[in-house]
Amino acid sequence: MTWLLPRLLMALVAALLGFAIGVAVRKATGVDSLGLGFGVVSGVVLMMLVDAVRGHRLLNWLRGNQFENAPRDTGLWGEVGYRIERAVRDRDRAVTRGQLELEQFLSAIEASPNGVLMLDAQEQIVWCNRVAADHFSLDPQRDLRQRITNLVRAPAFVAHLQAGRYAEPLVLGNGRGPGTLSIVVREYGEGMRLVLSLDITERLRNEAMRRDFVANVSHEIRTPLTVLSGFIETMHSLPLTAVERERVLTLMTQQTQRMQTLVSDLLALSQLEGSPRPAPDRWVGLDGLLQRIAADAEALSAGRHTLRLKPATNVELAGIESELLSAIANLVTNAVRYTPDGGDVEVTWRLLEDGSGELAVVDTGPGIAREHIPRLTERFYRVDGSRSRETGGTGLGLSIVKHVMQRHGGELMVQSEVGKGSRFRLVFPGARVRQASDSALGDEAAFNAALSEH
Ligand code: ADP
């Protein structure tokens, strides 16, 4: 009520002024009622004039954009102006806050890895994020307010949307490519619908891979098991001579070994997948690894090949010794197993210009046709299945090599030509390669430094 006092004061001033004018008029005319009338009218007119001027100023401010403050009059009009200004500012602030929250909300949905599409009751697009636009081949700006069924014409999608039964997600081929989408529809508000889309291509591929893997493992184990159970039955039902018995037992041992190799390769793969990345500062001497691998390869070859497997590299590799050993050994044994008698197998080492190191296993074997090369590292992929099994292969060797190289930040590269032989290259990143003499020098320098400190 702060405005009341100024208003009363103004009324008092108007009354005084009216009184003065009334007195003046009565004096001039000598008529009492005329003086009274003039006095009252001029007092009221004065009040009205002041109100009109202030009211007009306030109206002008209201008609504008209200960027500036409302007129700061004293009394009632000032108070009214101030209150309106505060209400307007509060409303503006609430609108700005609302807009900001909406923008944050939309950018959070925009960042979602899922497609989000909002439809009104007429199936028109109200809003969609970029992922949904990509999934349904839409333009987020141009296609707003368009009926979704005019733009996404896949019959399964249209039927699902119009059926109104959204309990089960719809699985749909992605319009843009060979991918697959899982689409979930939810109703909200008055007839509005939210369409969520998720690209499940990768998931389906992984599931298929897992199914294939289980089928492959079962197949690989079933074959030796069938052979073994056949032999067991034979031994049960037929009287065998000592020689026959020996032969059967040898064959049974071979099958058991085959299963053992398979299980140990499977374990190696699962260990590679589950264990942390190899430390970058555990150095393993390459020459020592090659010595051990060469001894096994010589036993496997039994003099049937010319082997040059021990280049003096004087190099150390940073990584896990057992993994590095298994990667190189897999390549060398493959070369020996697939190269016909009389062929050559060689291991070479060289430092590349960028500091990385390349270990190559080269053979003069049958070579591999171009179309097989990209698939060699798939689990159980074999070019020559019978040769692989005959020589104790599991079809997992090269996928183990690939995993080991990936974990060490390196790469497996294959060059091969049918009839000419193959070259399998392991490229190790520079950070994981050092000359053994460097480390010796480093150790010596550290020793000297330690001496001089004492
Ligand atoms: P496997 O246990 O069958 O040898 P790998 O994963 O080690 O499995 O190799 C996959 C396939 O690649 C082999 O079955 C074979 O057909 C082919 N392969 C691998 N190394 C050589 C090689 N040095 N020469 C020719 N073919 C090879």
Coordinates of C-alpha atoms and ligand atoms in Angstrom, one line a residue:
M1 CA 0.0 0.0 0.0
T2 CA 3.0 2.4 -0.5
W3 CA 1.1 3.9 -3.4
L4 CA -1.8 5.1 -1.1
L5 CA 0.0 8.0 0.6
P6 CA 1.2 9.7 -2.6
R7 CA -2.3 9.2 -4.1
L8 CA -3.9 10.9 -1.0
L9 CA -1.4 13.7 -1.2
M10 CA -2.2 14.2 -4.9
A11 CA -5.9 14.2 -4.1
L12 CA -5.2 16.8 -1.4
V13 CA -3.2 19.0 -3.8
A14 CA -6.0 18.7 -6.4
A15 CA -8.6 19.6 -3.7
L16 CA -6.5 22.6 -2.6
L17 CA -6.0 23.7 -6.2
G18 CA -9.7 23.3 -6.8
F19 CA -10.5 25.2 -3.7
A20 CA -8.2 28.1 -4.8
I21 CA -9.8 28.1 -8.2
G22 CA -13.3 28.0 -6.7
V23 CA -12.4 31.0 -4.4
A24 CA -11.0 32.9 -7.3
V25 CA -14.1 32.2 -9.5
R26 CA -16.5 33.1 -6.6
K27 CA -14.6 36.4 -6.1
A28 CA -14.7 37.2 -9.8
T29 CA -18.4 36.2 -10.3
G30 CA -19.9 36.6 -6.8
V31 CA -21.8 33.3 -7.4
D32 CA -21.1 30.8 -4.7
S33 CA -22.2 27.7 -6.6
L34 CA -20.1 28.6 -9.7
G35 CA -17.0 28.9 -7.5
L36 CA -17.8 25.5 -5.9
G37 CA -18.5 23.9 -9.3
F38 CA -15.3 25.2 -10.9
G39 CA -13.3 24.2 -7.8
V40 CA -14.6 20.5 -7.9
V41 CA -14.3 20.2 -11.7
S42 CA -10.7 21.6 -11.8
G43 CA -9.6 19.3 -9.0
V44 CA -11.1 16.3 -10.7
V45 CA -9.7 17.3 -14.2
L46 CA -6.3 17.8 -12.7
M47 CA -6.3 14.3 -11.1
M48 CA -7.6 12.8 -14.4
L49 CA -4.9 14.6 -16.4
V50 CA -2.1 13.3 -14.2
D51 CA -3.6 9.8 -14.3
A52 CA -4.0 10.0 -18.1
V53 CA -0.3 11.0 -18.6
R54 CA 1.0 8.2 -16.4
G55 CA -1.4 5.6 -17.7
H56 CA -0.4 6.6 -21.3
R57 CA 3.3 6.2 -20.5
L58 CA 2.7 2.8 -19.0
L59 CA 0.5 1.7 -22.0
N60 CA 3.3 2.8 -24.4
W61 CA 5.8 0.7 -22.5
L62 CA 3.5 -2.3 -22.5
R63 CA 2.9 -1.9 -26.3
G64 CA 6.6 -2.0 -26.9
N65 CA 9.0 -5.0 -26.3
Q66 CA 9.5 -4.3 -22.6
F67 CA 13.3 -4.4 -22.9
E68 CA 13.6 -1.2 -20.8
N69 CA 12.3 -0.7 -17.3
A70 CA 8.6 0.3 -16.9
P71 CA 8.1 4.1 -16.2
R72 CA 9.2 4.8 -12.6
D73 CA 6.3 7.0 -11.5
T74 CA 5.5 7.5 -7.8
G75 CA 2.2 6.3 -6.5
L76 CA -0.3 3.9 -8.0
W77 CA 0.9 4.0 -11.6
G78 CA 4.5 3.5 -10.6
E79 CA 3.5 0.5 -8.4
V80 CA 1.3 -1.0 -11.3
G81 CA 4.2 -0.5 -13.8
Y82 CA 6.7 -2.1 -11.4
R83 CA 4.4 -5.1 -10.7
I84 CA 3.7 -5.6 -14.4
E85 CA 7.5 -5.3 -15.2
R86 CA 8.3 -8.0 -12.6
A87 CA 5.6 -10.3 -13.9
V88 CA 6.9 -9.9 -17.5
R89 CA 10.5 -10.5 -16.4
D90 CA 9.5 -13.6 -14.4
R91 CA 7.6 -15.0 -17.4
D92 CA 10.6 -14.3 -19.7
R93 CA 12.9 -16.0 -17.4
A94 CA 10.6 -19.0 -17.1
V95 CA 10.3 -19.2 -20.9
T96 CA 14.1 -19.0 -21.3
R97 CA 14.6 -21.7 -18.7
G98 CA 12.0 -23.9 -20.3
Q99 CA 13.7 -23.4 -23.7
L100 CA 17.1 -24.2 -22.3
E101 CA 15.8 -27.4 -20.6
L102 CA 14.1 -28.4 -23.8
E103 CA 17.3 -27.9 -25.8
Q104 CA 19.3 -29.9 -23.2
F105 CA 16.7 -32.6 -23.3
L106 CA 16.7 -32.7 -27.1
S107 CA 20.5 -32.7 -27.3
A108 CA 20.6 -35.6 -24.8
I109 CA 18.2 -37.6 -27.0
E110 CA 20.2 -36.5 -30.0
A111 CA 23.3 -38.0 -28.4
S112 CA 21.5 -41.3 -27.8
P113 CA 22.9 -44.3 -29.8
N114 CA 19.3 -45.3 -30.5
G115 CA 17.0 -43.7 -33.1
V116 CA 14.2 -41.6 -31.6
L117 CA 11.3 -40.5 -33.6
M118 CA 8.2 -38.6 -32.3
L119 CA 4.9 -38.9 -34.2
D120 CA 1.7 -37.1 -33.6
A121 CA -1.8 -38.6 -33.7
Q122 CA -1.8 -38.3 -37.6
E123 CA 1.5 -40.2 -37.8
Q124 CA 3.3 -37.0 -38.8
I125 CA 6.9 -36.6 -37.7
V126 CA 7.2 -34.1 -34.8
W127 CA 10.9 -34.6 -34.1
C128 CA 13.6 -37.1 -34.8
N129 CA 17.2 -37.4 -33.9
R130 CA 20.1 -37.9 -36.4
V131 CA 20.3 -41.7 -35.7
A132 CA 16.6 -42.2 -36.5
A133 CA 17.0 -40.0 -39.6
D134 CA 19.9 -42.3 -40.6
H135 CA 18.0 -45.5 -39.8
F136 CA 14.9 -44.4 -41.8
S137 CA 16.7 -42.4 -44.4
L138 CA 14.9 -39.2 -43.4
D139 CA 15.9 -35.5 -43.5
P140 CA 15.4 -34.2 -39.9
Q141 CA 14.4 -30.7 -41.1
R142 CA 12.7 -31.3 -44.5
D143 CA 10.6 -34.2 -43.4
L144 CA 9.1 -32.6 -40.3
R145 CA 5.3 -32.7 -40.4
Q146 CA 5.4 -35.4 -43.1
R147 CA 3.5 -38.6 -42.5
I148 CA 6.0 -41.3 -41.6
T149 CA 4.2 -43.9 -43.6
N150 CA 4.7 -41.8 -46.8
L151 CA 8.4 -41.8 -46.2
V152 CA 9.1 -45.3 -44.7
R153 CA 7.1 -47.5 -46.9
A154 CA 8.4 -50.9 -45.8
P155 CA 5.1 -52.9 -45.5
A156 CA 6.1 -54.6 -42.2
F157 CA 6.7 -51.2 -40.6
V158 CA 3.5 -49.6 -41.9
A159 CA 1.5 -52.7 -40.7
H160 CA 3.2 -52.7 -37.3
L161 CA 2.5 -49.0 -36.8
Q162 CA -1.1 -49.2 -37.8
A163 CA -1.9 -52.5 -35.9
G164 CA -1.5 -50.6 -32.6
R165 CA -0.1 -53.7 -30.8
Y166 CA 3.4 -52.7 -29.8
A167 CA 4.3 -55.3 -27.1
E168 CA 6.8 -57.0 -29.4
P169 CA 9.6 -55.1 -31.2
L170 CA 9.6 -55.2 -35.0
V171 CA 12.8 -56.5 -36.7
L172 CA 13.3 -54.7 -40.0
G173 CA 15.9 -54.6 -42.7
N174 CA 17.6 -51.1 -42.6
G175 CA 16.5 -49.1 -45.6
R176 CA 20.0 -47.7 -46.2
G177 CA 22.0 -50.9 -46.3
P178 CA 22.1 -54.5 -45.5
G179 CA 21.8 -53.9 -41.7
T180 CA 18.9 -54.9 -39.5
L181 CA 16.9 -52.6 -37.1
S182 CA 14.9 -53.5 -34.0
I183 CA 12.0 -51.1 -33.7
V184 CA 10.0 -50.4 -30.6
V185 CA 6.9 -48.2 -30.6
R186 CA 5.4 -46.7 -27.4
E187 CA 2.3 -44.6 -27.1
Y188 CA 2.2 -41.4 -25.0
G189 CA 0.1 -38.2 -24.6
E190 CA -3.0 -38.1 -26.8
G191 CA -2.4 -40.5 -29.7
M192 CA 1.3 -39.5 -29.9
R193 CA 3.8 -42.3 -30.5
L194 CA 7.5 -42.7 -29.8
V195 CA 9.4 -44.9 -32.3
L196 CA 12.8 -46.2 -31.0
S197 CA 15.1 -47.9 -33.4
L198 CA 18.3 -49.8 -32.7
D199 CA 20.8 -51.2 -35.2
I200 CA 21.1 -54.8 -34.3
T201 CA 23.2 -55.9 -37.3
E202 CA 26.4 -56.3 -35.1
R203 CA 24.5 -58.2 -32.5
L204 CA 22.9 -60.6 -35.0
R205 CA 26.3 -61.1 -36.6
N206 CA 27.9 -61.9 -33.2
E207 CA 25.0 -64.3 -32.4
A208 CA 25.5 -66.0 -35.8
M209 CA 29.3 -66.2 -35.1
R210 CA 28.7 -67.7 -31.7
R211 CA 26.3 -70.3 -33.2
D212 CA 28.8 -71.1 -35.9
F213 CA 31.6 -71.4 -33.4
V214 CA 29.6 -73.8 -31.2
A215 CA 28.7 -75.9 -34.2
N216 CA 32.3 -75.9 -35.4
V217 CA 33.7 -76.9 -32.0
S218 CA 31.0 -79.7 -31.7
H219 CA 31.9 -80.9 -35.2
E220 CA 35.6 -80.9 -34.5
I221 CA 35.2 -82.9 -31.3
R222 CA 32.5 -85.2 -32.7
T223 CA 34.7 -86.6 -35.4
P224 CA 37.6 -88.0 -33.2
L225 CA 35.0 -89.1 -30.6
T226 CA 33.2 -91.1 -33.2
V227 CA 36.4 -92.7 -34.3
L228 CA 37.4 -93.4 -30.7
S229 CA 34.1 -95.0 -29.8
G230 CA 34.3 -97.2 -33.0
F231 CA 37.7 -98.4 -31.9
I232 CA 36.5 -99.1 -28.3
E233 CA 33.7 -101.1 -29.7
T234 CA 36.0 -103.0 -32.0
M235 CA 38.3 -103.8 -29.0
H236 CA 35.2 -105.0 -27.0
S237 CA 33.7 -107.2 -29.7
L238 CA 36.6 -108.6 -31.7
P239 CA 39.5 -110.7 -30.4
L240 CA 42.6 -108.7 -31.7
T241 CA 46.1 -109.9 -32.1
A242 CA 48.8 -108.0 -30.3
V243 CA 49.8 -106.3 -33.5
E244 CA 46.3 -105.2 -34.3
R245 CA 45.8 -104.0 -30.8
E246 CA 48.9 -101.9 -31.0
R247 CA 47.7 -100.3 -34.2
V248 CA 44.3 -99.5 -32.8
L249 CA 45.8 -98.0 -29.7
T250 CA 48.2 -95.8 -31.8
L251 CA 45.2 -94.6 -33.8
M252 CA 43.2 -93.9 -30.6
T253 CA 46.2 -91.9 -29.2
Q254 CA 46.2 -89.8 -32.4
Q255 CA 42.5 -89.0 -32.0
T256 CA 43.0 -88.2 -28.4
Q257 CA 45.9 -85.9 -29.2
R258 CA 43.8 -84.2 -31.8
M259 CA 41.1 -83.4 -29.2
Q260 CA 43.8 -82.3 -26.7
T261 CA 45.3 -79.9 -29.3
L262 CA 41.8 -78.5 -30.1
V263 CA 41.0 -77.9 -26.4
S264 CA 44.3 -76.3 -25.8
D265 CA 43.9 -74.0 -28.8
L266 CA 40.4 -73.1 -27.7
L267 CA 41.7 -72.3 -24.2
A268 CA 44.5 -70.2 -25.7
L269 CA 42.0 -68.2 -27.7
S270 CA 39.7 -67.6 -24.7
Q271 CA 42.7 -66.6 -22.6
L272 CA 43.8 -64.1 -25.3
E273 CA 40.3 -62.6 -25.3
G274 CA 40.0 -62.3 -21.6
S275 CA 43.4 -61.1 -20.4
P276 CA 44.7 -57.5 -20.2
R277 CA 47.0 -56.0 -22.9
P278 CA 50.6 -57.1 -22.7
A279 CA 52.9 -54.7 -20.7
P280 CA 55.1 -52.5 -23.0
D281 CA 58.2 -52.9 -20.8
R282 CA 58.6 -56.7 -20.5
W283 CA 61.3 -57.5 -22.9
V284 CA 61.7 -61.0 -24.5
G285 CA 64.7 -62.0 -26.5
L286 CA 63.6 -63.0 -30.0
D287 CA 66.7 -65.1 -30.7
G288 CA 65.9 -67.3 -27.7
L289 CA 62.3 -67.8 -29.0
L290 CA 63.5 -68.7 -32.4
Q291 CA 65.9 -71.3 -31.0
R292 CA 63.1 -73.1 -29.2
I293 CA 60.8 -72.9 -32.2
A294 CA 63.5 -74.1 -34.6
A295 CA 64.1 -77.2 -32.4
D296 CA 60.4 -78.1 -32.5
A297 CA 60.2 -77.4 -36.3
E298 CA 63.2 -79.6 -37.0
A299 CA 61.6 -82.4 -35.1
L300 CA 58.4 -81.9 -37.1
S301 CA 60.1 -81.7 -40.4
A302 CA 62.4 -84.7 -39.6
G303 CA 64.8 -83.7 -42.3
R304 CA 62.2 -83.4 -45.1
H305 CA 62.7 -79.7 -45.6
T306 CA 65.6 -77.2 -45.8
L307 CA 65.0 -75.0 -42.7
R308 CA 66.7 -71.6 -42.0
L309 CA 64.9 -70.6 -38.9
K310 CA 67.5 -68.9 -36.7
P311 CA 68.5 -65.5 -38.0
A312 CA 70.7 -63.7 -35.5
T313 CA 68.4 -60.7 -34.8
N314 CA 69.8 -59.5 -31.5
V315 CA 66.4 -58.0 -30.9
E316 CA 64.0 -57.9 -28.0
L317 CA 60.3 -57.6 -28.2
A318 CA 58.0 -56.2 -25.5
G319 CA 55.2 -58.5 -24.7
I320 CA 54.2 -61.8 -23.2
E321 CA 56.7 -64.5 -24.0
S322 CA 54.2 -67.4 -24.2
E323 CA 52.0 -65.4 -26.7
L324 CA 54.9 -64.3 -28.9
L325 CA 56.2 -67.9 -28.9
S326 CA 52.8 -69.3 -29.8
A327 CA 52.3 -66.7 -32.7
I328 CA 55.7 -67.4 -34.3
A329 CA 55.5 -71.1 -33.7
N330 CA 52.1 -71.3 -35.3
L331 CA 53.5 -69.7 -38.5
V332 CA 56.6 -71.9 -38.6
T333 CA 54.8 -75.2 -38.0
N334 CA 52.2 -74.2 -40.6
A335 CA 55.0 -73.6 -43.1
V336 CA 56.5 -77.0 -42.3
R337 CA 53.2 -78.8 -42.3
Y338 CA 51.9 -77.4 -45.6
T339 CA 55.2 -77.4 -47.5
P340 CA 55.8 -80.7 -49.4
D341 CA 59.0 -82.6 -48.8
G342 CA 62.0 -81.0 -50.2
G343 CA 60.7 -77.5 -49.8
D344 CA 62.3 -74.6 -48.0
V345 CA 61.2 -72.7 -44.9
E346 CA 62.9 -69.6 -43.8
V347 CA 62.5 -67.0 -41.0
T348 CA 63.8 -63.5 -41.6
W349 CA 63.9 -60.4 -39.5
R350 CA 64.3 -56.7 -40.5
L351 CA 63.8 -53.3 -39.0
L352 CA 61.6 -51.1 -41.1
E353 CA 62.2 -47.4 -41.7
D354 CA 59.5 -46.2 -39.2
G355 CA 61.2 -48.2 -36.4
S356 CA 58.8 -51.1 -36.5
G357 CA 60.1 -54.7 -36.9
E358 CA 59.1 -57.4 -39.3
L359 CA 59.4 -61.1 -38.7
A360 CA 58.6 -63.1 -41.9
V361 CA 58.1 -66.8 -42.3
V362 CA 58.6 -67.7 -45.9
D363 CA 57.9 -71.1 -47.5
T364 CA 58.0 -72.7 -50.9
G365 CA 54.8 -74.6 -50.2
P366 CA 51.5 -74.8 -52.3
G367 CA 50.6 -71.1 -51.7
I368 CA 47.1 -69.9 -51.0
A369 CA 44.6 -68.6 -53.6
R370 CA 43.8 -64.9 -53.3
E371 CA 40.1 -65.4 -52.4
H372 CA 41.1 -67.4 -49.2
I373 CA 43.6 -64.9 -47.8
P374 CA 41.2 -62.4 -46.1
R375 CA 39.4 -65.4 -44.4
L376 CA 42.5 -67.3 -43.1
T377 CA 42.3 -65.8 -39.6
E378 CA 38.6 -66.8 -39.2
R379 CA 38.2 -69.5 -36.6
F380 CA 38.1 -73.0 -38.2
Y381 CA 38.7 -71.6 -41.7
R382 CA 40.8 -74.0 -43.7
V383 CA 41.8 -73.9 -47.3
D384 CA 42.8 -77.5 -47.4
G385 CA 40.8 -79.2 -44.7
S386 CA 42.1 -82.7 -45.2
R387 CA 45.7 -81.6 -45.2
S388 CA 45.1 -79.5 -42.1
R389 CA 43.5 -82.4 -40.2
E390 CA 46.1 -85.0 -41.4
T391 CA 48.9 -82.8 -40.0
G392 CA 47.1 -82.2 -36.7
G393 CA 45.7 -78.7 -37.5
T394 CA 42.7 -77.3 -35.7
G395 CA 41.9 -74.4 -38.0
L396 CA 42.5 -72.0 -35.0
G397 CA 46.3 -71.3 -35.5
L398 CA 46.1 -68.2 -37.6
S399 CA 43.3 -66.7 -35.5
I400 CA 45.5 -67.1 -32.4
V401 CA 48.3 -65.4 -34.3
K402 CA 46.0 -62.5 -35.3
H403 CA 44.8 -62.0 -31.7
V404 CA 48.3 -62.1 -30.3
M405 CA 49.4 -59.4 -32.9
Q406 CA 46.4 -57.2 -32.2
R407 CA 47.1 -57.4 -28.4
H408 CA 50.8 -56.4 -29.1
G409 CA 49.7 -53.5 -31.3
G410 CA 51.0 -55.3 -34.4
E411 CA 49.7 -56.9 -37.5
L412 CA 49.7 -60.2 -39.4
M413 CA 50.1 -59.8 -43.1
V414 CA 49.9 -62.6 -45.7
Q415 CA 51.3 -62.7 -49.2
S416 CA 50.9 -65.8 -51.2
E417 CA 50.7 -67.2 -54.7
V418 CA 49.4 -70.6 -55.7
G419 CA 52.3 -72.8 -56.6
K420 CA 55.0 -70.4 -55.4
G421 CA 54.7 -70.4 -51.7
S422 CA 53.6 -68.1 -48.9
R423 CA 55.1 -65.3 -46.8
F424 CA 53.5 -64.6 -43.4
R425 CA 54.7 -61.4 -41.9
L426 CA 54.4 -60.3 -38.3
V427 CA 54.9 -56.5 -37.9
F428 CA 55.6 -55.2 -34.4
P429 CA 55.3 -51.5 -33.6
G430 CA 58.5 -49.6 -33.0
A431 CA 57.7 -49.1 -29.3
R432 CA 57.8 -52.9 -28.8
V433 CA 61.1 -53.5 -30.6
R434 CA 64.6 -52.8 -29.3
Q435 CA 68.1 -54.0 -30.1
A436 CA 69.3 -56.3 -27.3
S437 CA 72.6 -54.3 -27.3
D438 CA 70.6 -51.1 -26.6
S439 CA 69.3 -52.7 -23.4
A440 CA 72.8 -53.9 -22.4
L441 CA 74.1 -50.4 -23.0
G442 CA 71.2 -49.0 -21.1
D443 CA 71.9 -51.3 -18.2
E444 CA 75.6 -50.5 -18.3
A445 CA 74.8 -46.7 -18.3
A446 CA 72.4 -47.2 -15.4
F447 CA 75.1 -49.3 -13.5
N448 CA 77.8 -46.5 -14.1
A449 CA 75.3 -43.9 -13.0
A450 CA 74.6 -45.9 -9.9
L451 CA 78.3 -46.2 -9.2
S452 CA 79.1 -42.5 -9.6
E453 CA 76.3 -41.7 -7.2
H454 CA 78.1 -43.7 -4.4
Ligands
ADP1 P1 45.3 -75.1 -39.4 O1 45.3 -75.6 -38.0 O2 44.3 -75.8 -40.2 O3 46.6 -75.1 -40.0 P2 45.5 -72.2 -39.4 O4 44.5 -71.2 -38.8 O5 46.8 -72.3 -38.8 O6 44.7 -73.6 -39.2 O7 45.5 -72.0 -40.9 C1 44.3 -71.8 -41.6 C2 44.5 -72.4 -43.0 O8 45.4 -71.6 -43.8 C3 45.0 -73.8 -43.1 O9 44.0 -74.8 -42.9 C4 45.7 -73.9 -44.4 O10 44.8 -74.3 -45.4 C5 46.1 -72.4 -44.7 N1 47.6 -72.2 -44.4 C6 48.1 -71.8 -43.3 N2 49.5 -71.7 -43.4 C7 49.8 -72.1 -44.7 C8 51.0 -72.2 -45.4 N3 52.2 -71.9 -44.9 N4 50.9 -72.6 -46.7 C9 49.7 -72.9 -47.2 N5 48.5 -72.8 -46.6 C10 48.6 -72.4 -45.3

